[in-house]
Amino acid sequence: MHHPALVAVESRVNPAECKSMAEVRQGVDALDRALVALLAERQRYMDAAARIKPDRDAVHDDARIEDVVAKVLASAEQQHLSPLIAEPVWRLLIDRCIAYEFSVYDRTRS
């Protein structure tokens, strides 16, 4: 079963078969919509983490950050995604998710 965010992506033209910028843009737009849906789901996991973690000090975990980045880089290599894209994108994503989780933690504990 496919993730709902990926269903629209499957109908796009394969990048190697694009013959126009319109096809390229349609593919990128479909991927962007899927990425937004996946990031929204990831955010819901941050909501769960904020609810589950026993104290505010548990929100930022350097070891977990490095573990996530290492896993992403391994996956990126398998998928032929440049580490020059993957690492900074995920480090920023993690940073913003931690900030979001802090805000949820503080809002739900006050």
PDB file of N, CA and C in Angstrom:
ATOM      1  N   MET A   1       0.843  -1.187   0.000  1.00  0.00           N
ATOM      2  CA  MET A   1       0.000   0.000   0.000  1.00  0.00           C
ATOM      3  C   MET A   1       0.883   1.242   0.000  1.00  0.00           C
ATOM      4  N   HIS A   2       0.545   2.199  -0.851  1.00  0.00           N
ATOM      5  CA  HIS A   2       1.329   3.415  -0.969  1.00  0.00           C
ATOM      6  C   HIS A   2       0.838   4.486  -0.013  1.00  0.00           C
ATOM      7  N   HIS A   3       1.764   5.284   0.445  1.00  0.00           N
ATOM      8  CA  HIS A   3       1.421   6.426   1.276  1.00  0.00           C
ATOM      9  C   HIS A   3       0.579   7.381   0.421  1.00  0.00           C
ATOM     10  N   PRO A   4      -0.491   7.946   0.975  1.00  0.00           N
ATOM     11  CA  PRO A   4      -1.347   8.845   0.195  1.00  0.00           C
ATOM     12  C   PRO A   4      -0.580   9.994  -0.460  1.00  0.00           C
ATOM     13  N   ALA A   5       0.464  10.477   0.187  1.00  0.00           N
ATOM     14  CA  ALA A   5       1.231  11.588  -0.373  1.00  0.00           C
ATOM     15  C   ALA A   5       1.961  11.195  -1.649  1.00  0.00           C
ATOM     16  N   LEU A   6       2.191   9.912  -1.831  1.00  0.00           N
ATOM     17  CA  LEU A   6       2.958   9.460  -2.985  1.00  0.00           C
ATOM     18  C   LEU A   6       2.100   9.081  -4.184  1.00  0.00           C
ATOM     19  N   VAL A   7       0.798   8.976  -4.007  1.00  0.00           N
ATOM     20  CA  VAL A   7      -0.084   8.555  -5.094  1.00  0.00           C
ATOM     21  C   VAL A   7      -0.011   9.521  -6.277  1.00  0.00           C
ATOM     22  N   ALA A   8      -0.110  10.818  -6.038  1.00  0.00           N
ATOM     23  CA  ALA A   8      -0.047  11.803  -7.125  1.00  0.00           C
ATOM     24  C   ALA A   8       1.322  11.821  -7.781  1.00  0.00           C
ATOM     25  N   VAL A   9       2.345  11.515  -7.026  1.00  0.00           N
ATOM     26  CA  VAL A   9       3.702  11.521  -7.556  1.00  0.00           C
ATOM     27  C   VAL A   9       3.882  10.420  -8.588  1.00  0.00           C
ATOM     28  N   GLU A  10       3.205   9.318  -8.410  1.00  0.00           N
ATOM     29  CA  GLU A  10       3.354   8.177  -9.318  1.00  0.00           C
ATOM     30  C   GLU A  10       2.868   8.489 -10.727  1.00  0.00           C
ATOM     31  N   SER A  11       1.973   9.446 -10.874  1.00  0.00           N
ATOM     32  CA  SER A  11       1.418   9.737 -12.193  1.00  0.00           C
ATOM     33  C   SER A  11       2.251  10.751 -12.983  1.00  0.00           C
ATOM     34  N   ARG A  12       3.307  11.267 -12.398  1.00  0.00           N
ATOM     35  CA  ARG A  12       4.118  12.258 -13.097  1.00  0.00           C
ATOM     36  C   ARG A  12       5.006  11.597 -14.143  1.00  0.00           C
ATOM     37  N   VAL A  13       5.519  12.395 -15.063  1.00  0.00           N
ATOM     38  CA  VAL A  13       6.441  11.916 -16.088  1.00  0.00           C
ATOM     39  C   VAL A  13       7.793  11.654 -15.441  1.00  0.00           C
ATOM     40  N   ASN A  14       8.408  10.552 -15.783  1.00  0.00           N
ATOM     41  CA  ASN A  14       9.743  10.239 -15.293  1.00  0.00           C
ATOM     42  C   ASN A  14      10.695  11.360 -15.710  1.00  0.00           C
ATOM     43  N   PRO A  15      11.558  11.853 -14.804  1.00  0.00           N
ATOM     44  CA  PRO A  15      12.453  12.958 -15.162  1.00  0.00           C
ATOM     45  C   PRO A  15      13.273  12.697 -16.424  1.00  0.00           C
ATOM     46  N   ALA A  16      13.717  11.474 -16.628  1.00  0.00           N
ATOM     47  CA  ALA A  16      14.519  11.154 -17.810  1.00  0.00           C
ATOM     48  C   ALA A  16      13.711  11.250 -19.103  1.00  0.00           C
ATOM     49  N   GLU A  17      12.382  11.225 -18.977  1.00  0.00           N
ATOM     50  CA  GLU A  17      11.509  11.280 -20.159  1.00  0.00           C
ATOM     51  C   GLU A  17      10.900  12.658 -20.399  1.00  0.00           C
ATOM     52  N   CYS A  18      11.200  13.632 -19.533  1.00  0.00           N
ATOM     53  CA  CYS A  18      10.655  14.983 -19.708  1.00  0.00           C
ATOM     54  C   CYS A  18      11.181  15.580 -21.006  1.00  0.00           C
ATOM     55  N   LYS A  19      10.256  16.185 -21.733  1.00  0.00           N
ATOM     56  CA  LYS A  19      10.610  16.819 -22.998  1.00  0.00           C
ATOM     57  C   LYS A  19      10.375  18.324 -22.970  1.00  0.00           C
ATOM     58  N   SER A  20       9.816  18.818 -21.882  1.00  0.00           N
ATOM     59  CA  SER A  20       9.542  20.255 -21.789  1.00  0.00           C
ATOM     60  C   SER A  20       9.684  20.703 -20.335  1.00  0.00           C
ATOM     61  N   MET A  21       9.874  22.007 -20.188  1.00  0.00           N
ATOM     62  CA  MET A  21       9.926  22.563 -18.840  1.00  0.00           C
ATOM     63  C   MET A  21       8.571  22.431 -18.150  1.00  0.00           C
ATOM     64  N   ALA A  22       7.491  22.406 -18.906  1.00  0.00           N
ATOM     65  CA  ALA A  22       6.165  22.221 -18.305  1.00  0.00           C
ATOM     66  C   ALA A  22       6.099  20.863 -17.603  1.00  0.00           C
ATOM     67  N   GLU A  23       6.635  19.815 -18.253  1.00  0.00           N
ATOM     68  CA  GLU A  23       6.648  18.488 -17.625  1.00  0.00           C
ATOM     69  C   GLU A  23       7.551  18.472 -16.396  1.00  0.00           C
ATOM     70  N   VAL A  24       8.707  19.141 -16.485  1.00  0.00           N
ATOM     71  CA  VAL A  24       9.605  19.235 -15.331  1.00  0.00           C
ATOM     72  C   VAL A  24       8.889  19.917 -14.176  1.00  0.00           C
ATOM     73  N   ARG A  25       8.236  21.034 -14.465  1.00  0.00           N
ATOM     74  CA  ARG A  25       7.548  21.794 -13.412  1.00  0.00           C
ATOM     75  C   ARG A  25       6.385  21.016 -12.817  1.00  0.00           C
ATOM     76  N   GLN A  26       5.645  20.291 -13.657  1.00  0.00           N
ATOM     77  CA  GLN A  26       4.545  19.468 -13.142  1.00  0.00           C
ATOM     78  C   GLN A  26       5.085  18.400 -12.192  1.00  0.00           C
ATOM     79  N   GLY A  27       6.205  17.786 -12.568  1.00  0.00           N
ATOM     80  CA  GLY A  27       6.811  16.773 -11.703  1.00  0.00           C
ATOM     81  C   GLY A  27       7.291  17.360 -10.390  1.00  0.00           C
ATOM     82  N   VAL A  28       7.950  18.500 -10.458  1.00  0.00           N
ATOM     83  CA  VAL A  28       8.438  19.155  -9.241  1.00  0.00           C
ATOM     84  C   VAL A  28       7.269  19.561  -8.353  1.00  0.00           C
ATOM     85  N   ASP A  29       6.208  20.120  -8.952  1.00  0.00           N
ATOM     86  CA  ASP A  29       5.039  20.528  -8.174  1.00  0.00           C
ATOM     87  C   ASP A  29       4.380  19.329  -7.484  1.00  0.00           C
ATOM     88  N   ALA A  30       4.282  18.193  -8.183  1.00  0.00           N
ATOM     89  CA  ALA A  30       3.706  16.981  -7.585  1.00  0.00           C
ATOM     90  C   ALA A  30       4.566  16.503  -6.417  1.00  0.00           C
ATOM     91  N   LEU A  31       5.876  16.537  -6.605  1.00  0.00           N
ATOM     92  CA  LEU A  31       6.777  16.135  -5.527  1.00  0.00           C
ATOM     93  C   LEU A  31       6.676  17.088  -4.339  1.00  0.00           C
ATOM     94  N   ASP A  32       6.572  18.386  -4.610  1.00  0.00           N
ATOM     95  CA  ASP A  32       6.438  19.355  -3.522  1.00  0.00           C
ATOM     96  C   ASP A  32       5.178  19.098  -2.702  1.00  0.00           C
ATOM     97  N   ARG A  33       4.061  18.804  -3.376  1.00  0.00           N
ATOM     98  CA  ARG A  33       2.821  18.499  -2.640  1.00  0.00           C
ATOM     99  C   ARG A  33       3.006  17.251  -1.774  1.00  0.00           C
ATOM    100  N   ALA A  34       3.678  16.237  -2.313  1.00  0.00           N
ATOM    101  CA  ALA A  34       3.917  15.011  -1.551  1.00  0.00           C
ATOM    102  C   ALA A  34       4.848  15.281  -0.367  1.00  0.00           C
ATOM    103  N   LEU A  35       5.874  16.090  -0.588  1.00  0.00           N
ATOM    104  CA  LEU A  35       6.791  16.420   0.506  1.00  0.00           C
ATOM    105  C   LEU A  35       6.084  17.183   1.619  1.00  0.00           C
ATOM    106  N   VAL A  36       5.197  18.103   1.261  1.00  0.00           N
ATOM    107  CA  VAL A  36       4.437  18.843   2.275  1.00  0.00           C
ATOM    108  C   VAL A  36       3.594  17.876   3.100  1.00  0.00           C
ATOM    109  N   ALA A  37       2.931  16.937   2.446  1.00  0.00           N
ATOM    110  CA  ALA A  37       2.110  15.964   3.168  1.00  0.00           C
ATOM    111  C   ALA A  37       2.978  15.108   4.099  1.00  0.00           C
ATOM    112  N   LEU A  38       4.137  14.693   3.631  1.00  0.00           N
ATOM    113  CA  LEU A  38       5.032  13.890   4.463  1.00  0.00           C
ATOM    114  C   LEU A  38       5.596  14.705   5.626  1.00  0.00           C
ATOM    115  N   LEU A  39       5.935  15.962   5.375  1.00  0.00           N
ATOM    116  CA  LEU A  39       6.435  16.816   6.456  1.00  0.00           C
ATOM    117  C   LEU A  39       5.344  17.093   7.490  1.00  0.00           C
ATOM    118  N   ALA A  40       4.112  17.222   7.040  1.00  0.00           N
ATOM    119  CA  ALA A  40       3.005  17.403   7.985  1.00  0.00           C
ATOM    120  C   ALA A  40       2.855  16.172   8.870  1.00  0.00           C
ATOM    121  N   GLU A  41       3.030  15.003   8.283  1.00  0.00           N
ATOM    122  CA  GLU A  41       2.972  13.778   9.084  1.00  0.00           C
ATOM    123  C   GLU A  41       4.146  13.726  10.065  1.00  0.00           C
ATOM    124  N   ARG A  42       5.329  14.126   9.609  1.00  0.00           N
ATOM    125  CA  ARG A  42       6.500  14.164  10.498  1.00  0.00           C
ATOM    126  C   ARG A  42       6.222  15.115  11.668  1.00  0.00           C
ATOM    127  N   GLN A  43       5.593  16.247  11.383  1.00  0.00           N
ATOM    128  CA  GLN A  43       5.252  17.207  12.429  1.00  0.00           C
ATOM    129  C   GLN A  43       4.328  16.577  13.471  1.00  0.00           C
ATOM    130  N   ARG A  44       3.414  15.742  13.018  1.00  0.00           N
ATOM    131  CA  ARG A  44       2.513  15.084  13.978  1.00  0.00           C
ATOM    132  C   ARG A  44       3.293  14.156  14.915  1.00  0.00           C
ATOM    133  N   TYR A  45       4.404  13.597  14.437  1.00  0.00           N
ATOM    134  CA  TYR A  45       5.260  12.816  15.326  1.00  0.00           C
ATOM    135  C   TYR A  45       5.950  13.718  16.348  1.00  0.00           C
ATOM    136  N   MET A  46       6.229  14.952  15.973  1.00  0.00           N
ATOM    137  CA  MET A  46       6.799  15.906  16.932  1.00  0.00           C
ATOM    138  C   MET A  46       5.760  16.242  18.001  1.00  0.00           C
ATOM    139  N   ASP A  47       4.489  16.336  17.594  1.00  0.00           N
ATOM    140  CA  ASP A  47       3.415  16.536  18.566  1.00  0.00           C
ATOM    141  C   ASP A  47       3.401  15.380  19.567  1.00  0.00           C
ATOM    142  N   ALA A  48       3.526  14.162  19.057  1.00  0.00           N
ATOM    143  CA  ALA A  48       3.530  12.986  19.927  1.00  0.00           C
ATOM    144  C   ALA A  48       4.746  12.993  20.842  1.00  0.00           C
ATOM    145  N   ALA A  49       5.905  13.355  20.310  1.00  0.00           N
ATOM    146  CA  ALA A  49       7.123  13.400  21.120  1.00  0.00           C
ATOM    147  C   ALA A  49       6.975  14.409  22.249  1.00  0.00           C
ATOM    148  N   ALA A  50       6.415  15.581  21.938  1.00  0.00           N
ATOM    149  CA  ALA A  50       6.219  16.605  22.967  1.00  0.00           C
ATOM    150  C   ALA A  50       5.271  16.112  24.053  1.00  0.00           C
ATOM    151  N   ARG A  51       4.303  15.305  23.659  1.00  0.00           N
ATOM    152  CA  ARG A  51       3.340  14.759  24.630  1.00  0.00           C
ATOM    153  C   ARG A  51       3.984  13.675  25.489  1.00  0.00           C
ATOM    154  N   ILE A  52       4.882  12.888  24.896  1.00  0.00           N
ATOM    155  CA  ILE A  52       5.438  11.713  25.563  1.00  0.00           C
ATOM    156  C   ILE A  52       6.667  12.022  26.415  1.00  0.00           C
ATOM    157  N   LYS A  53       7.518  12.924  25.966  1.00  0.00           N
ATOM    158  CA  LYS A  53       8.777  13.177  26.674  1.00  0.00           C
ATOM    159  C   LYS A  53       8.503  13.674  28.086  1.00  0.00           C
ATOM    160  N   PRO A  54       9.260  13.129  29.050  1.00  0.00           N
ATOM    161  CA  PRO A  54       8.968  13.427  30.454  1.00  0.00           C
ATOM    162  C   PRO A  54       9.353  14.833  30.907  1.00  0.00           C
ATOM    163  N   ASP A  55      10.351  15.440  30.247  1.00  0.00           N
ATOM    164  CA  ASP A  55      10.736  16.791  30.633  1.00  0.00           C
ATOM    165  C   ASP A  55      11.322  17.540  29.446  1.00  0.00           C
ATOM    166  N   ARG A  56      11.421  18.851  29.605  1.00  0.00           N
ATOM    167  CA  ARG A  56      11.853  19.727  28.517  1.00  0.00           C
ATOM    168  C   ARG A  56      13.272  19.410  28.061  1.00  0.00           C
ATOM    169  N   ASP A  57      14.125  18.967  28.970  1.00  0.00           N
ATOM    170  CA  ASP A  57      15.514  18.646  28.619  1.00  0.00           C
ATOM    171  C   ASP A  57      15.605  17.496  27.618  1.00  0.00           C
ATOM    172  N   ALA A  58      14.572  16.700  27.519  1.00  0.00           N
ATOM    173  CA  ALA A  58      14.577  15.561  26.597  1.00  0.00           C
ATOM    174  C   ALA A  58      14.252  15.963  25.161  1.00  0.00           C
ATOM    175  N   VAL A  59      13.832  17.198  24.947  1.00  0.00           N
ATOM    176  CA  VAL A  59      13.426  17.627  23.610  1.00  0.00           C
ATOM    177  C   VAL A  59      14.625  17.694  22.664  1.00  0.00           C
ATOM    178  N   HIS A  60      15.734  18.253  23.120  1.00  0.00           N
ATOM    179  CA  HIS A  60      16.934  18.365  22.283  1.00  0.00           C
ATOM    180  C   HIS A  60      17.902  17.250  22.666  1.00  0.00           C
ATOM    181  N   ASP A  61      18.218  16.377  21.701  1.00  0.00           N
ATOM    182  CA  ASP A  61      19.053  15.199  21.949  1.00  0.00           C
ATOM    183  C   ASP A  61      20.122  15.117  20.856  1.00  0.00           C
ATOM    184  N   ASP A  62      21.338  15.576  21.173  1.00  0.00           N
ATOM    185  CA  ASP A  62      22.411  15.621  20.175  1.00  0.00           C
ATOM    186  C   ASP A  62      22.722  14.253  19.578  1.00  0.00           C
ATOM    187  N   ALA A  63      22.715  13.218  20.393  1.00  0.00           N
ATOM    188  CA  ALA A  63      23.007  11.871  19.876  1.00  0.00           C
ATOM    189  C   ALA A  63      21.945  11.447  18.863  1.00  0.00           C
ATOM    190  N   ARG A  64      20.694  11.737  19.155  1.00  0.00           N
ATOM    191  CA  ARG A  64      19.611  11.392  18.231  1.00  0.00           C
ATOM    192  C   ARG A  64      19.730  12.181  16.931  1.00  0.00           C
ATOM    193  N   ILE A  65      20.106  13.454  17.029  1.00  0.00           N
ATOM    194  CA  ILE A  65      20.283  14.272  15.824  1.00  0.00           C
ATOM    195  C   ILE A  65      21.325  13.631  14.915  1.00  0.00           C
ATOM    196  N   GLU A  66      22.462  13.267  15.474  1.00  0.00           N
ATOM    197  CA  GLU A  66      23.531  12.678  14.660  1.00  0.00           C
ATOM    198  C   GLU A  66      23.118  11.315  14.104  1.00  0.00           C
ATOM    199  N   ASP A  67      22.336  10.556  14.867  1.00  0.00           N
ATOM    200  CA  ASP A  67      21.821   9.269  14.390  1.00  0.00           C
ATOM    201  C   ASP A  67      20.889   9.473  13.199  1.00  0.00           C
ATOM    202  N   VAL A  68      19.998  10.441  13.300  1.00  0.00           N
ATOM    203  CA  VAL A  68      19.068  10.723  12.200  1.00  0.00           C
ATOM    204  C   VAL A  68      19.836  11.152  10.957  1.00  0.00           C
ATOM    205  N   VAL A  69      20.794  12.055  11.118  1.00  0.00           N
ATOM    206  CA  VAL A  69      21.566  12.543   9.969  1.00  0.00           C
ATOM    207  C   VAL A  69      22.341  11.393   9.332  1.00  0.00           C
ATOM    208  N   ALA A  70      22.940  10.536  10.133  1.00  0.00           N
ATOM    209  CA  ALA A  70      23.688   9.399   9.586  1.00  0.00           C
ATOM    210  C   ALA A  70      22.769   8.473   8.791  1.00  0.00           C
ATOM    211  N   LYS A  71      21.582   8.203   9.315  1.00  0.00           N
ATOM    212  CA  LYS A  71      20.622   7.348   8.605  1.00  0.00           C
ATOM    213  C   LYS A  71      20.162   8.000   7.308  1.00  0.00           C
ATOM    214  N   VAL A  72      19.925   9.303   7.349  1.00  0.00           N
ATOM    215  CA  VAL A  72      19.504  10.028   6.152  1.00  0.00           C
ATOM    216  C   VAL A  72      20.605   9.980   5.097  1.00  0.00           C
ATOM    217  N   LEU A  73      21.844  10.196   5.510  1.00  0.00           N
ATOM    218  CA  LEU A  73      22.951  10.176   4.547  1.00  0.00           C
ATOM    219  C   LEU A  73      23.133   8.793   3.929  1.00  0.00           C
ATOM    220  N   ALA A  74      22.940   7.745   4.713  1.00  0.00           N
ATOM    221  CA  ALA A  74      23.019   6.395   4.158  1.00  0.00           C
ATOM    222  C   ALA A  74      21.898   6.167   3.152  1.00  0.00           C
ATOM    223  N   SER A  75      20.693   6.600   3.492  1.00  0.00           N
ATOM    224  CA  SER A  75      19.561   6.464   2.581  1.00  0.00           C
ATOM    225  C   SER A  75      19.761   7.329   1.335  1.00  0.00           C
ATOM    226  N   ALA A  76      20.284   8.528   1.529  1.00  0.00           N
ATOM    227  CA  ALA A  76      20.539   9.432   0.407  1.00  0.00           C
ATOM    228  C   ALA A  76      21.527   8.801  -0.569  1.00  0.00           C
ATOM    229  N   GLU A  77      22.546   8.170  -0.043  1.00  0.00           N
ATOM    230  CA  GLU A  77      23.526   7.519  -0.920  1.00  0.00           C
ATOM    231  C   GLU A  77      22.864   6.421  -1.742  1.00  0.00           C
ATOM    232  N   GLN A  78      22.014   5.614  -1.119  1.00  0.00           N
ATOM    233  CA  GLN A  78      21.314   4.544  -1.834  1.00  0.00           C
ATOM    234  C   GLN A  78      20.398   5.101  -2.922  1.00  0.00           C
ATOM    235  N   GLN A  79      19.824   6.276  -2.680  1.00  0.00           N
ATOM    236  CA  GLN A  79      18.879   6.879  -3.625  1.00  0.00           C
ATOM    237  C   GLN A  79      19.556   7.851  -4.591  1.00  0.00           C
ATOM    238  N   HIS A  80      20.863   7.969  -4.494  1.00  0.00           N
ATOM    239  CA  HIS A  80      21.640   8.881  -5.353  1.00  0.00           C
ATOM    240  C   HIS A  80      21.254  10.343  -5.137  1.00  0.00           C
ATOM    241  N   LEU A  81      20.972  10.686  -3.872  1.00  0.00           N
ATOM    242  CA  LEU A  81      20.729  12.072  -3.498  1.00  0.00           C
ATOM    243  C   LEU A  81      22.035  12.637  -2.965  1.00  0.00           C
ATOM    244  N   SER A  82      22.449  13.752  -3.510  1.00  0.00           N
ATOM    245  CA  SER A  82      23.706  14.371  -3.097  1.00  0.00           C
ATOM    246  C   SER A  82      23.697  14.677  -1.603  1.00  0.00           C
ATOM    247  N   PRO A  83      24.771  14.328  -0.900  1.00  0.00           N
ATOM    248  CA  PRO A  83      24.863  14.709   0.516  1.00  0.00           C
ATOM    249  C   PRO A  83      24.912  16.229   0.685  1.00  0.00           C
ATOM    250  N   LEU A  84      25.280  16.940  -0.378  1.00  0.00           N
ATOM    251  CA  LEU A  84      25.295  18.404  -0.319  1.00  0.00           C
ATOM    252  C   LEU A  84      23.872  18.967  -0.250  1.00  0.00           C
ATOM    253  N   ILE A  85      22.901  18.175  -0.642  1.00  0.00           N
ATOM    254  CA  ILE A  85      21.486  18.539  -0.481  1.00  0.00           C
ATOM    255  C   ILE A  85      20.958  17.915   0.811  1.00  0.00           C
ATOM    256  N   ALA A  86      21.170  16.622   0.976  1.00  0.00           N
ATOM    257  CA  ALA A  86      20.549  15.884   2.076  1.00  0.00           C
ATOM    258  C   ALA A  86      20.944  16.407   3.455  1.00  0.00           C
ATOM    259  N   GLU A  87      22.239  16.546   3.690  1.00  0.00           N
ATOM    260  CA  GLU A  87      22.652  16.908   5.054  1.00  0.00           C
ATOM    261  C   GLU A  87      22.157  18.278   5.498  1.00  0.00           C
ATOM    262  N   PRO A  88      22.370  19.339   4.715  1.00  0.00           N
ATOM    263  CA  PRO A  88      21.868  20.639   5.205  1.00  0.00           C
ATOM    264  C   PRO A  88      20.348  20.708   5.284  1.00  0.00           C
ATOM    265  N   VAL A  89      19.663  20.039   4.378  1.00  0.00           N
ATOM    266  CA  VAL A  89      18.198  20.045   4.424  1.00  0.00           C
ATOM    267  C   VAL A  89      17.720  19.363   5.703  1.00  0.00           C
ATOM    268  N   TRP A  90      18.290  18.207   6.025  1.00  0.00           N
ATOM    269  CA  TRP A  90      17.835  17.499   7.230  1.00  0.00           C
ATOM    270  C   TRP A  90      18.268  18.195   8.497  1.00  0.00           C
ATOM    271  N   ARG A  91      19.454  18.785   8.497  1.00  0.00           N
ATOM    272  CA  ARG A  91      19.864  19.508   9.715  1.00  0.00           C
ATOM    273  C   ARG A  91      18.932  20.693   9.971  1.00  0.00           C
ATOM    274  N   LEU A  92      18.527  21.398   8.919  1.00  0.00           N
ATOM    275  CA  LEU A  92      17.570  22.492   9.089  1.00  0.00           C
ATOM    276  C   LEU A  92      16.205  21.943   9.499  1.00  0.00           C
ATOM    277  N   LEU A  93      15.774  20.866   8.875  1.00  0.00           N
ATOM    278  CA  LEU A  93      14.499  20.240   9.232  1.00  0.00           C
ATOM    279  C   LEU A  93      14.493  19.832  10.705  1.00  0.00           C
ATOM    280  N   ILE A  94      15.561  19.190  11.140  1.00  0.00           N
ATOM    281  CA  ILE A  94      15.652  18.765  12.538  1.00  0.00           C
ATOM    282  C   ILE A  94      15.623  19.972  13.464  1.00  0.00           C
ATOM    283  N   ASP A  95      16.383  21.010  13.123  1.00  0.00           N
ATOM    284  CA  ASP A  95      16.418  22.224  13.933  1.00  0.00           C
ATOM    285  C   ASP A  95      15.021  22.828  14.076  1.00  0.00           C
ATOM    286  N   ARG A  96      14.305  22.938  12.973  1.00  0.00           N
ATOM    287  CA  ARG A  96      12.958  23.523  12.999  1.00  0.00           C
ATOM    288  C   ARG A  96      11.982  22.605  13.729  1.00  0.00           C
ATOM    289  N   CYS A  97      12.139  21.294  13.583  1.00  0.00           N
ATOM    290  CA  CYS A  97      11.263  20.355  14.297  1.00  0.00           C
ATOM    291  C   CYS A  97      11.491  20.432  15.804  1.00  0.00           C
ATOM    292  N   ILE A  98      12.742  20.590  16.210  1.00  0.00           N
ATOM    293  CA  ILE A  98      13.035  20.740  17.641  1.00  0.00           C
ATOM    294  C   ILE A  98      12.405  22.026  18.172  1.00  0.00           C
ATOM    295  N   ALA A  99      12.549  23.123  17.421  1.00  0.00           N
ATOM    296  CA  ALA A  99      11.926  24.383  17.852  1.00  0.00           C
ATOM    297  C   ALA A  99      10.412  24.227  17.956  1.00  0.00           C
ATOM    298  N   TYR A 100       9.823  23.540  16.978  1.00  0.00           N
ATOM    299  CA  TYR A 100       8.380  23.297  17.002  1.00  0.00           C
ATOM    300  C   TYR A 100       8.018  22.444  18.224  1.00  0.00           C
ATOM    301  N   GLU A 101       8.795  21.400  18.464  1.00  0.00           N
ATOM    302  CA  GLU A 101       8.505  20.517  19.599  1.00  0.00           C
ATOM    303  C   GLU A 101       8.607  21.271  20.922  1.00  0.00           C
ATOM    304  N   PHE A 102       9.610  22.145  21.058  1.00  0.00           N
ATOM    305  CA  PHE A 102       9.703  22.976  22.260  1.00  0.00           C
ATOM    306  C   PHE A 102       8.441  23.812  22.431  1.00  0.00           C
ATOM    307  N   SER A 103       7.941  24.410  21.336  1.00  0.00           N
ATOM    308  CA  SER A 103       6.759  25.252  21.436  1.00  0.00           C
ATOM    309  C   SER A 103       5.536  24.436  21.850  1.00  0.00           C
ATOM    310  N   VAL A 104       5.413  23.242  21.312  1.00  0.00           N
ATOM    311  CA  VAL A 104       4.289  22.369  21.685  1.00  0.00           C
ATOM    312  C   VAL A 104       4.437  21.931  23.137  1.00  0.00           C
ATOM    313  N   TYR A 105       5.650  21.540  23.515  1.00  0.00           N
ATOM    314  CA  TYR A 105       5.895  21.112  24.895  1.00  0.00           C
ATOM    315  C   TYR A 105       5.512  22.232  25.869  1.00  0.00           C
ATOM    316  N   ASP A 106       6.005  23.438  25.586  1.00  0.00           N
ATOM    317  CA  ASP A 106       5.723  24.560  26.493  1.00  0.00           C
ATOM    318  C   ASP A 106       4.241  24.913  26.515  1.00  0.00           C
ATOM    319  N   ARG A 107       3.594  24.898  25.367  1.00  0.00           N
ATOM    320  CA  ARG A 107       2.176  25.253  25.284  1.00  0.00           C
ATOM    321  C   ARG A 107       1.301  24.236  26.016  1.00  0.00           C
ATOM    322  N   THR A 108       1.659  22.966  25.945  1.00  0.00           N
ATOM    323  CA  THR A 108       0.826  21.933  26.548  1.00  0.00           C
ATOM    324  C   THR A 108       1.148  21.679  28.019  1.00  0.00           C
ATOM    325  N   ARG A 109       2.252  22.233  28.498  1.00  0.00           N
ATOM    326  CA  ARG A 109       2.628  22.041  29.902  1.00  0.00           C
ATOM    327  C   ARG A 109       2.369  23.276  30.771  1.00  0.00           C
ATOM    328  N   SER A 110       1.958  24.391  30.156  1.00  0.00           N
ATOM    329  CA  SER A 110       1.772  25.605  30.974  1.00  0.00           C
ATOM    330  C   SER A 110       0.442  25.647  31.642  1.00  0.00           C
TER     331      SER A 110
END
